[in-house]
């Protein structure tokens, strides 16, 4: 469980995670931030567990929606 403390007022926040598996941790952190008034939450992930290599389409990354 995450709790965002009141303090600075930020409109946009970037969460950084080393390895994302299901995205549950990022989603919970984003929810906590939104409950405190953050309008936009973005995530940067260094590695994703279970990520498939690009196919013939040349797609190098996949977008994940953080709830």
PDB file of C-alpha atoms in Angstrom:
ATOM      1  CA  UNK A   1       0.000   0.000   0.000  1.00  0.00           C
ATOM      2  CA  UNK A   2       1.205   3.459  -0.887  1.00  0.00           C
ATOM      3  CA  UNK A   3       0.397   6.747   0.798  1.00  0.00           C
ATOM      4  CA  UNK A   4       1.286  10.082  -0.736  1.00  0.00           C
ATOM      5  CA  UNK A   5       1.991  12.658   1.946  1.00  0.00           C
ATOM      6  CA  UNK A   6       0.850  16.191   1.529  1.00  0.00           C
ATOM      7  CA  UNK A   7       3.561  18.620   0.767  1.00  0.00           C
ATOM      8  CA  UNK A   8       4.654  20.117  -2.518  1.00  0.00           C
ATOM      9  CA  UNK A   9       1.968  20.531  -5.114  1.00  0.00           C
ATOM     10  CA  UNK A  10       2.976  18.781  -8.295  1.00  0.00           C
ATOM     11  CA  UNK A  11       0.826  18.581 -11.408  1.00  0.00           C
ATOM     12  CA  UNK A  12       2.988  15.976 -13.154  1.00  0.00           C
ATOM     13  CA  UNK A  13       5.036  13.157 -11.617  1.00  0.00           C
ATOM     14  CA  UNK A  14       7.393  10.635 -13.195  1.00  0.00           C
ATOM     15  CA  UNK A  15       7.637   7.262 -11.427  1.00  0.00           C
ATOM     16  CA  UNK A  16      10.793   5.264 -12.145  1.00  0.00           C
ATOM     17  CA  UNK A  17      10.914   1.486 -11.656  1.00  0.00           C
ATOM     18  CA  UNK A  18      13.787  -0.882 -12.299  1.00  0.00           C
ATOM     19  CA  UNK A  19      11.728  -3.966 -13.262  1.00  0.00           C
ATOM     20  CA  UNK A  20       8.013  -4.081 -14.023  1.00  0.00           C
ATOM     21  CA  UNK A  21       6.260  -7.430 -13.860  1.00  0.00           C
ATOM     22  CA  UNK A  22       2.490  -6.849 -13.720  1.00  0.00           C
ATOM     23  CA  UNK A  23       2.432  -3.090 -13.262  1.00  0.00           C
ATOM     24  CA  UNK A  24       0.544  -3.386  -9.963  1.00  0.00           C
ATOM     25  CA  UNK A  25       3.165  -1.451  -7.979  1.00  0.00           C
ATOM     26  CA  UNK A  26       3.183   1.439 -10.440  1.00  0.00           C
ATOM     27  CA  UNK A  27      -0.620   1.465 -10.569  1.00  0.00           C
ATOM     28  CA  UNK A  28      -0.947   1.654  -6.791  1.00  0.00           C
ATOM     29  CA  UNK A  29       1.655   4.406  -6.530  1.00  0.00           C
ATOM     30  CA  UNK A  30      -0.106   6.349  -9.297  1.00  0.00           C
ATOM     31  CA  UNK A  31      -3.465   6.010  -7.502  1.00  0.00           C
ATOM     32  CA  UNK A  32      -1.979   7.332  -4.265  1.00  0.00           C
ATOM     33  CA  UNK A  33      -0.540  10.335  -6.096  1.00  0.00           C
ATOM     34  CA  UNK A  34      -3.814  11.063  -7.870  1.00  0.00           C
ATOM     35  CA  UNK A  35      -5.684  10.945  -4.562  1.00  0.00           C
ATOM     36  CA  UNK A  36      -3.381  13.796  -3.441  1.00  0.00           C
ATOM     37  CA  UNK A  37      -4.162  15.868  -6.499  1.00  0.00           C
ATOM     38  CA  UNK A  38      -1.444  14.978  -8.994  1.00  0.00           C
ATOM     39  CA  UNK A  39      -3.022  15.447 -12.423  1.00  0.00           C
ATOM     40  CA  UNK A  40      -0.625  13.446 -14.607  1.00  0.00           C
ATOM     41  CA  UNK A  41       1.437  10.411 -13.606  1.00  0.00           C
ATOM     42  CA  UNK A  42       3.985   8.927 -15.991  1.00  0.00           C
ATOM     43  CA  UNK A  43       6.181   5.866 -15.564  1.00  0.00           C
ATOM     44  CA  UNK A  44       9.627   4.966 -16.869  1.00  0.00           C
ATOM     45  CA  UNK A  45      10.682   1.332 -16.613  1.00  0.00           C
ATOM     46  CA  UNK A  46      14.205   0.012 -17.172  1.00  0.00           C
ATOM     47  CA  UNK A  47      13.162  -3.609 -17.807  1.00  0.00           C
ATOM     48  CA  UNK A  48       9.907  -5.500 -18.083  1.00  0.00           C
ATOM     49  CA  UNK A  49       9.642  -9.125 -16.971  1.00  0.00           C
ATOM     50  CA  UNK A  50       8.014 -11.311 -19.602  1.00  0.00           C
ATOM     51  CA  UNK A  51       8.519  -8.742 -22.351  1.00  0.00           C
ATOM     52  CA  UNK A  52       8.662 -10.301 -25.812  1.00  0.00           C
ATOM     53  CA  UNK A  53      11.307  -9.274 -28.313  1.00  0.00           C
ATOM     54  CA  UNK A  54      10.129  -7.111 -31.221  1.00  0.00           C
ATOM     55  CA  UNK A  55       8.325  -9.045 -33.951  1.00  0.00           C
ATOM     56  CA  UNK A  56       8.332  -8.536 -37.661  1.00  0.00           C
ATOM     57  CA  UNK A  57       6.422  -5.313 -37.210  1.00  0.00           C
ATOM     58  CA  UNK A  58       9.568  -3.784 -35.714  1.00  0.00           C
ATOM     59  CA  UNK A  59       7.730  -2.752 -32.568  1.00  0.00           C
ATOM     60  CA  UNK A  60      10.386  -2.006 -29.942  1.00  0.00           C
ATOM     61  CA  UNK A  61       8.173  -1.216 -26.973  1.00  0.00           C
ATOM     62  CA  UNK A  62       4.657  -1.729 -25.706  1.00  0.00           C
ATOM     63  CA  UNK A  63       2.516   0.832 -23.978  1.00  0.00           C
ATOM     64  CA  UNK A  64       1.031  -0.085 -20.625  1.00  0.00           C
ATOM     65  CA  UNK A  65      -1.826   1.879 -19.128  1.00  0.00           C
ATOM     66  CA  UNK A  66      -1.315   2.706 -15.455  1.00  0.00           C
ATOM     67  CA  UNK A  67      -4.641   2.910 -13.647  1.00  0.00           C
TER      68      UNK A  67
END
